[in-house]
């Protein structure tokens, strides 16, 4: 299996994803975005922002006008919107379903937002929509509450015994399990 | 011209500039290693000279921060790849972060201009002049051999 190689086929890197979503956020929030604004928002130097933006401009995702104001091309907007939506969905999934504290959910969502496929993101969205429709007194709610209680506690080490045993059981069920290098 | 001058904000801006200078020095060093081609030695020399100069600038900025009663606390986050550069590509890359440093000093000058802190004002003005010259020098090198979307 060489799934990890798919990371390289992502339309944008983690850093580039942050630049795109930040530009979009600044445009929505203050109506303009400059290199200095992006640098301040991301907590990095203008030099780093400028170097990253060069690549994004060459790829036609970011546009800079004569006054050095930044905007996104149609493709850039689409990518930024997709990443943002994935972040929101994954964060909600981690928080609402797994019961992970919001801060941790946000950080973890940030780590995977630009890596997961559109298909998985759509499935997550569908699951959350379905979840909204479930009545409050259902078995689901009880299960979710139990999961949330469990997830709220910070693990001392990972994986715990129960989780490790589950992973082993799942691996045995997976026909390709033996081929996974990691 | 007189304006409200915040010492804390000046220190913040100087710390941001310190990070710019330190990052630029590392970028110059890295670029000088990664440049290849027939003009390698000439370009490498330019990059190494600029590397040394950015370190001097970083030291000067640190001094200013201390003089203002602050602490030098640069936040640096660099992720450099192993890409090879032709001479003009390396110069073009350097131009990007030199321009960013120049913009940073211009911001500082805007902030301290007319503040009454003559020493800091003069420092900012001097750095704008020096960085402008750097940018112009790099641009002149590129005129000889334009590359990409300069």
Tab-separated table of C-alpha atoms in Angstrom:
chain	number	residue	atom	x	y	z
A	1	UNK	CA	0.000	0.000	0.000
A	2	UNK	CA	1.227	3.452	-0.820
A	3	UNK	CA	-1.643	5.617	0.419
A	4	UNK	CA	0.814	8.051	1.948
A	5	UNK	CA	1.949	9.007	-1.537
A	6	UNK	CA	-1.476	10.505	-2.127
A	7	UNK	CA	-0.457	13.304	0.231
A	8	UNK	CA	1.758	14.572	-2.548
A	9	UNK	CA	-1.187	14.668	-4.933
A	10	UNK	CA	-3.200	17.041	-2.788
A	11	UNK	CA	-4.089	20.197	-4.707
A	12	UNK	CA	-2.380	22.327	-2.057
A	13	UNK	CA	0.060	21.790	0.796
A	14	UNK	CA	-0.913	22.365	4.419
A	15	UNK	CA	0.824	25.734	4.410
A	16	UNK	CA	-0.752	26.787	1.105
A	17	UNK	CA	-4.179	25.736	2.390
A	18	UNK	CA	-3.749	28.077	5.352
A	19	UNK	CA	-2.715	30.921	3.079
A	20	UNK	CA	-5.769	30.466	0.859
A	21	UNK	CA	-8.270	30.206	3.705
A	22	UNK	CA	-6.659	33.170	5.484
A	23	UNK	CA	-6.917	35.384	2.410
A	24	UNK	CA	-10.575	34.408	2.048
A	25	UNK	CA	-11.204	35.037	5.753
A	26	UNK	CA	-9.519	38.474	5.604
A	27	UNK	CA	-11.526	39.430	2.516
A	28	UNK	CA	-14.756	38.418	4.257
A	29	UNK	CA	-13.783	40.087	7.525
A	30	UNK	CA	-12.125	43.362	6.539
A	31	UNK	CA	-12.677	43.581	2.794
A	32	UNK	CA	-9.028	43.411	1.808
A	33	UNK	CA	-5.967	41.231	2.299
A	34	UNK	CA	-2.320	42.212	2.053
A	35	UNK	CA	0.839	40.214	2.657
A	36	UNK	CA	1.271	41.918	6.045
A	37	UNK	CA	-2.299	40.962	7.062
A	38	UNK	CA	-1.769	37.328	6.097
A	39	UNK	CA	1.576	37.262	7.947
A	40	UNK	CA	0.031	38.725	11.099
A	41	UNK	CA	-2.925	36.366	10.987
A	42	UNK	CA	-0.763	33.279	10.523
A	43	UNK	CA	1.980	34.472	12.898
A	44	UNK	CA	4.752	34.104	10.310
A	45	UNK	CA	7.033	36.532	8.483
A	46	UNK	CA	6.106	38.532	5.416
A	47	UNK	CA	9.020	36.881	3.657
A	48	UNK	CA	7.518	33.425	4.192
A	49	UNK	CA	4.092	34.596	3.051
A	50	UNK	CA	5.556	36.232	-0.050
A	51	UNK	CA	7.520	33.102	-0.984
A	52	UNK	CA	4.424	30.880	-0.598
A	53	UNK	CA	2.226	33.335	-2.483
A	54	UNK	CA	4.626	33.329	-5.409
A	55	UNK	CA	3.850	29.649	-5.981
A	56	UNK	CA	0.111	30.203	-5.527
A	57	UNK	CA	0.167	33.118	-7.994
A	58	UNK	CA	2.008	31.009	-10.534
A	59	UNK	CA	-0.650	28.312	-10.148
A	60	UNK	CA	-3.343	30.900	-10.771
A	61	UNK	CA	-4.933	30.535	-7.328
A	62	UNK	CA	-4.033	33.963	-5.925
A	63	UNK	CA	-4.149	37.315	-7.670
A	64	UNK	CA	-2.254	40.434	-6.560
A	65	UNK	CA	-3.276	43.837	-7.911
A	66	UNK	CA	-1.114	46.924	-8.452
A	67	UNK	CA	-1.813	48.105	-4.890
A	68	UNK	CA	-0.538	44.770	-3.538
A	69	UNK	CA	-4.010	43.728	-2.499
A	70	UNK	CA	-4.604	39.982	-2.657
A	71	UNK	CA	-7.626	38.090	-3.880
A	72	UNK	CA	-8.413	34.534	-4.920
A	73	UNK	CA	-9.167	33.304	-8.421
A	74	UNK	CA	-12.308	31.234	-9.007
A	75	UNK	CA	-10.248	28.084	-8.524
A	76	UNK	CA	-8.637	29.534	-5.400
A	77	UNK	CA	-12.045	30.400	-3.952
A	78	UNK	CA	-13.282	26.891	-4.667
A	79	UNK	CA	-10.272	25.282	-2.976
A	80	UNK	CA	-10.462	27.626	0.041
A	81	UNK	CA	-14.195	27.001	0.400
A	82	UNK	CA	-13.663	23.248	0.182
A	83	UNK	CA	-10.947	23.274	2.851
A	84	UNK	CA	-13.019	25.462	5.156
A	85	UNK	CA	-16.066	23.265	4.772
A	86	UNK	CA	-14.013	20.155	5.500
A	87	UNK	CA	-12.572	21.817	8.606
A	88	UNK	CA	-16.040	22.705	9.896
A	89	UNK	CA	-17.413	19.221	9.198
A	90	UNK	CA	-14.483	17.341	10.699
A	91	UNK	CA	-14.427	19.615	13.732
A	92	UNK	CA	-18.148	19.024	14.253
A	93	UNK	CA	-17.712	15.288	13.778
A	94	UNK	CA	-14.923	15.126	16.360
A	95	UNK	CA	-16.785	17.356	18.803
A	96	UNK	CA	-20.387	16.215	18.378
A	97	UNK	CA	-19.847	12.517	17.750
A	98	UNK	CA	-16.571	11.658	19.453
A	99	UNK	CA	-17.060	14.248	22.191
A	100	UNK	CA	-13.536	15.594	21.826
A	101	UNK	CA	-13.166	19.023	23.490
A	102	UNK	CA	-13.724	21.827	20.987
A	103	UNK	CA	-10.136	23.105	21.182
A	104	UNK	CA	-8.692	19.665	20.390
A	105	UNK	CA	-11.325	19.078	17.714
A	106	UNK	CA	-10.348	22.359	16.068
A	107	UNK	CA	-6.625	21.548	16.107
A	108	UNK	CA	-7.150	18.036	14.752
A	109	UNK	CA	-9.576	19.235	12.096
A	110	UNK	CA	-6.935	21.738	11.024
A	111	UNK	CA	-4.441	18.893	10.593
A	112	UNK	CA	-6.642	16.829	8.290
A	113	UNK	CA	-8.803	19.439	6.561
A	114	UNK	CA	-6.760	19.521	3.375
A	115	UNK	CA	-5.851	15.820	3.379
A	116	UNK	CA	-9.195	14.013	3.390
A	117	UNK	CA	-11.000	13.287	0.146
A	118	UNK	CA	-14.164	15.051	-0.978
A	119	UNK	CA	-15.936	11.706	-0.723
A	120	UNK	CA	-15.090	11.298	2.977
A	121	UNK	CA	-16.025	14.916	3.670
A	122	UNK	CA	-19.388	14.442	1.956
A	123	UNK	CA	-19.941	11.270	3.980
A	124	UNK	CA	-19.112	13.160	7.182
A	125	UNK	CA	-21.592	15.864	6.167
A	126	UNK	CA	-24.242	13.271	5.428
A	127	UNK	CA	-23.650	11.619	8.773
A	128	UNK	CA	-23.971	14.921	10.628
A	129	UNK	CA	-27.164	15.767	8.754
A	130	UNK	CA	-28.545	12.364	9.711
A	131	UNK	CA	-27.492	12.939	13.287
A	132	UNK	CA	-29.481	16.168	13.435
A	133	UNK	CA	-32.609	14.235	12.463
A	134	UNK	CA	-32.312	11.611	15.199
A	135	UNK	CA	-34.690	12.199	18.086
A	136	UNK	CA	-33.205	13.243	21.396
A	137	UNK	CA	-34.404	10.213	23.380
A	138	UNK	CA	-33.006	7.628	20.983
A	139	UNK	CA	-30.351	5.028	21.747
A	140	UNK	CA	-28.017	7.132	19.652
A	141	UNK	CA	-28.113	9.995	22.088
A	142	UNK	CA	-27.181	7.701	24.949
A	143	UNK	CA	-24.292	6.275	22.956
A	144	UNK	CA	-23.099	9.721	21.983
A	145	UNK	CA	-23.222	10.941	25.556
A	146	UNK	CA	-21.191	7.955	26.664
A	147	UNK	CA	-18.646	8.549	23.893
A	148	UNK	CA	-18.419	12.218	24.759
A	149	UNK	CA	-17.783	11.469	28.442
A	150	UNK	CA	-15.021	9.074	27.450
A	151	UNK	CA	-13.426	11.469	24.974
A	152	UNK	CA	-13.493	14.433	27.338
A	153	UNK	CA	-10.787	12.798	29.447
A	154	UNK	CA	-7.268	13.382	28.137
A	155	UNK	CA	-5.616	9.964	27.550
A	156	UNK	CA	-2.449	9.316	29.530
A	157	UNK	CA	-1.110	7.173	26.718
A	158	UNK	CA	-2.311	6.110	23.304
A	159	UNK	CA	-3.565	3.570	22.432
A	160	UNK	CA	-5.319	2.363	25.562
A	161	UNK	CA	-5.851	-1.406	25.970
A	162	UNK	CA	-9.423	-1.386	24.767
A	163	UNK	CA	-8.612	0.748	21.736
A	164	UNK	CA	-5.618	-1.406	20.866
A	165	UNK	CA	-7.699	-4.601	21.050
A	166	UNK	CA	-10.365	-3.038	18.856
A	167	UNK	CA	-7.750	-1.976	16.304
A	168	UNK	CA	-6.391	-5.536	16.184
A	169	UNK	CA	-9.888	-6.956	15.689
A	170	UNK	CA	-10.589	-4.456	12.911
A	171	UNK	CA	-7.258	-5.183	11.260
A	172	UNK	CA	-8.124	-8.895	11.115
A	173	UNK	CA	-11.412	-8.072	9.424
A	174	UNK	CA	-9.648	-5.851	6.845
A	175	UNK	CA	-8.650	-8.056	3.862
A	176	UNK	CA	-5.807	-5.655	3.024
A	177	UNK	CA	-4.714	-5.278	6.609
A	178	UNK	CA	-1.504	-7.227	6.264
A	179	UNK	CA	-0.276	-4.989	3.466
A	180	UNK	CA	-0.522	-1.800	5.478
A	181	UNK	CA	2.988	-0.640	6.329
A	182	UNK	CA	1.831	1.850	8.917
B	1	UNK	CA	4.102	65.608	11.907
B	2	UNK	CA	3.201	64.312	15.348
B	3	UNK	CA	1.313	61.123	16.024
B	4	UNK	CA	0.556	58.684	18.783
B	5	UNK	CA	3.638	56.545	19.325
B	6	UNK	CA	3.341	53.213	21.036
B	7	UNK	CA	6.641	51.847	22.286
B	8	UNK	CA	5.114	48.398	22.712
B	9	UNK	CA	3.955	48.409	19.123
B	10	UNK	CA	7.398	49.561	17.983
B	11	UNK	CA	8.981	46.639	19.845
B	12	UNK	CA	6.468	44.250	18.245
B	13	UNK	CA	7.321	45.591	14.810
B	14	UNK	CA	11.035	45.328	15.535
B	15	UNK	CA	10.605	41.717	16.669
B	16	UNK	CA	8.751	40.969	13.439
B	17	UNK	CA	11.631	42.573	11.540
B	18	UNK	CA	14.137	40.549	13.541
B	19	UNK	CA	12.336	37.393	12.424
B	20	UNK	CA	12.365	38.664	8.822
B	21	UNK	CA	16.113	39.291	8.967
B	22	UNK	CA	16.959	35.974	10.629
B	23	UNK	CA	14.797	34.044	8.201
B	24	UNK	CA	16.296	35.952	5.285
B	25	UNK	CA	19.820	35.119	6.472
B	26	UNK	CA	18.950	31.407	6.537
B	27	UNK	CA	17.234	31.634	3.168
B	28	UNK	CA	20.275	33.344	1.673
B	29	UNK	CA	22.550	30.654	3.066
B	30	UNK	CA	20.280	27.916	1.749
B	31	UNK	CA	19.920	29.544	-1.664
B	32	UNK	CA	23.686	29.949	-1.962
B	33	UNK	CA	24.025	26.175	-1.479
B	34	UNK	CA	21.262	25.280	-3.907
B	35	UNK	CA	22.236	27.512	-6.817
B	36	UNK	CA	23.656	25.791	-9.865
B	37	UNK	CA	24.641	26.651	-13.413
B	38	UNK	CA	27.372	28.507	-15.218
B	39	UNK	CA	26.935	31.670	-13.126
B	40	UNK	CA	26.868	29.735	-9.860
B	41	UNK	CA	30.017	31.252	-8.361
B	42	UNK	CA	28.982	34.838	-9.077
B	43	UNK	CA	25.461	34.403	-7.734
B	44	UNK	CA	26.707	32.442	-4.743
B	45	UNK	CA	29.005	35.343	-3.829
B	46	UNK	CA	26.123	37.846	-4.000
B	47	UNK	CA	23.933	35.585	-1.856
B	48	UNK	CA	26.652	34.991	0.731
B	49	UNK	CA	27.354	38.735	1.008
B	50	UNK	CA	23.649	39.359	1.526
B	51	UNK	CA	23.546	36.542	4.074
B	52	UNK	CA	26.229	38.271	6.136
B	53	UNK	CA	24.524	41.618	5.793
B	54	UNK	CA	21.169	40.289	6.976
B	55	UNK	CA	22.875	38.897	10.086
B	56	UNK	CA	24.310	42.364	10.760
B	57	UNK	CA	20.828	43.823	10.309
B	58	UNK	CA	19.407	41.274	12.720
B	59	UNK	CA	22.005	42.292	15.313
B	60	UNK	CA	21.140	45.958	14.826
B	61	UNK	CA	17.428	45.261	15.206
B	62	UNK	CA	18.097	43.264	18.387
B	63	UNK	CA	20.060	46.215	19.771
B	64	UNK	CA	17.165	48.561	19.033
B	65	UNK	CA	14.722	46.258	20.802
B	66	UNK	CA	16.945	46.184	23.880
B	67	UNK	CA	17.400	49.958	23.784
B	68	UNK	CA	13.615	50.347	23.816
B	69	UNK	CA	13.412	48.167	26.900
B	70	UNK	CA	12.081	45.102	25.108
B	71	UNK	CA	13.346	41.572	24.588
B	72	UNK	CA	14.297	40.113	21.226
B	73	UNK	CA	11.737	37.311	20.700
B	74	UNK	CA	11.668	36.443	17.002
B	75	UNK	CA	9.182	33.814	15.849
B	76	UNK	CA	10.748	31.821	13.071
B	77	UNK	CA	9.141	29.038	11.106
B	78	UNK	CA	11.078	27.869	8.085
B	79	UNK	CA	10.520	24.860	5.906
B	80	UNK	CA	13.086	24.827	3.118
B	81	UNK	CA	13.032	22.249	0.367
B	82	UNK	CA	15.878	20.729	-1.614
B	83	UNK	CA	14.986	22.407	-4.877
B	84	UNK	CA	17.887	23.497	-7.114
B	85	UNK	CA	17.916	27.024	-8.471
B	86	UNK	CA	19.505	28.575	-11.531
B	87	UNK	CA	21.297	31.867	-10.835
B	88	UNK	CA	18.383	34.058	-11.977
B	89	UNK	CA	15.854	31.901	-10.115
B	90	UNK	CA	17.865	32.251	-6.889
B	91	UNK	CA	18.067	36.030	-7.320
B	92	UNK	CA	14.322	36.170	-8.059
B	93	UNK	CA	13.604	34.198	-4.887
B	94	UNK	CA	15.862	36.511	-2.856
B	95	UNK	CA	14.082	39.523	-4.297
B	96	UNK	CA	10.797	38.253	-2.841
B	97	UNK	CA	11.951	38.199	0.774
B	98	UNK	CA	14.110	41.329	0.426
B	99	UNK	CA	11.012	43.174	-0.753
B	100	UNK	CA	9.099	41.794	2.241
B	101	UNK	CA	11.788	43.110	4.616
B	102	UNK	CA	11.710	46.512	2.892
B	103	UNK	CA	7.931	46.673	3.333
B	104	UNK	CA	8.404	45.828	7.015
B	105	UNK	CA	10.885	48.673	7.536
B	106	UNK	CA	8.546	51.035	5.693
B	107	UNK	CA	5.814	50.075	8.134
B	108	UNK	CA	8.147	50.751	11.037
B	109	UNK	CA	9.068	54.135	9.568
B	110	UNK	CA	5.386	55.015	9.184
B	111	UNK	CA	4.913	54.120	12.830
B	112	UNK	CA	7.838	56.074	14.281
B	113	UNK	CA	7.882	59.000	11.839
B	114	UNK	CA	7.227	62.158	13.828
B	115	UNK	CA	7.158	60.248	17.111
B	116	UNK	CA	9.948	62.264	18.689
B	117	UNK	CA	12.210	59.215	18.996
B	118	UNK	CA	14.843	60.588	16.652
B	119	UNK	CA	17.202	57.623	17.016
B	120	UNK	CA	14.570	55.052	16.121
B	121	UNK	CA	13.230	57.252	13.362
B	122	UNK	CA	16.690	57.593	11.881
B	123	UNK	CA	17.296	53.851	12.178
B	124	UNK	CA	14.054	53.056	10.334
B	125	UNK	CA	14.834	55.605	7.622
B	126	UNK	CA	18.352	54.249	7.201
B	127	UNK	CA	17.111	50.650	6.970
B	128	UNK	CA	14.527	51.619	4.356
B	129	UNK	CA	17.345	53.181	2.326
B	130	UNK	CA	19.622	50.128	2.707
B	131	UNK	CA	16.888	47.616	1.915
B	132	UNK	CA	15.707	49.699	-1.043
B	133	UNK	CA	19.232	49.541	-2.381
B	134	UNK	CA	19.307	45.753	-1.909
B	135	UNK	CA	16.056	45.353	-3.778
B	136	UNK	CA	17.278	47.628	-6.573
B	137	UNK	CA	20.550	45.683	-6.851
B	138	UNK	CA	18.729	42.370	-7.122
B	139	UNK	CA	16.315	43.837	-9.663
B	140	UNK	CA	19.267	45.056	-11.726
B	141	UNK	CA	20.764	41.582	-11.729
B	142	UNK	CA	17.483	40.203	-13.011
B	143	UNK	CA	17.249	42.734	-15.841
B	144	UNK	CA	20.183	40.928	-17.398
B	145	UNK	CA	18.404	37.597	-17.216
B	146	UNK	CA	14.653	37.850	-16.595
B	147	UNK	CA	12.929	34.690	-15.380
B	148	UNK	CA	9.320	33.677	-14.725
B	149	UNK	CA	6.809	36.227	-13.483
B	150	UNK	CA	9.040	38.841	-11.984
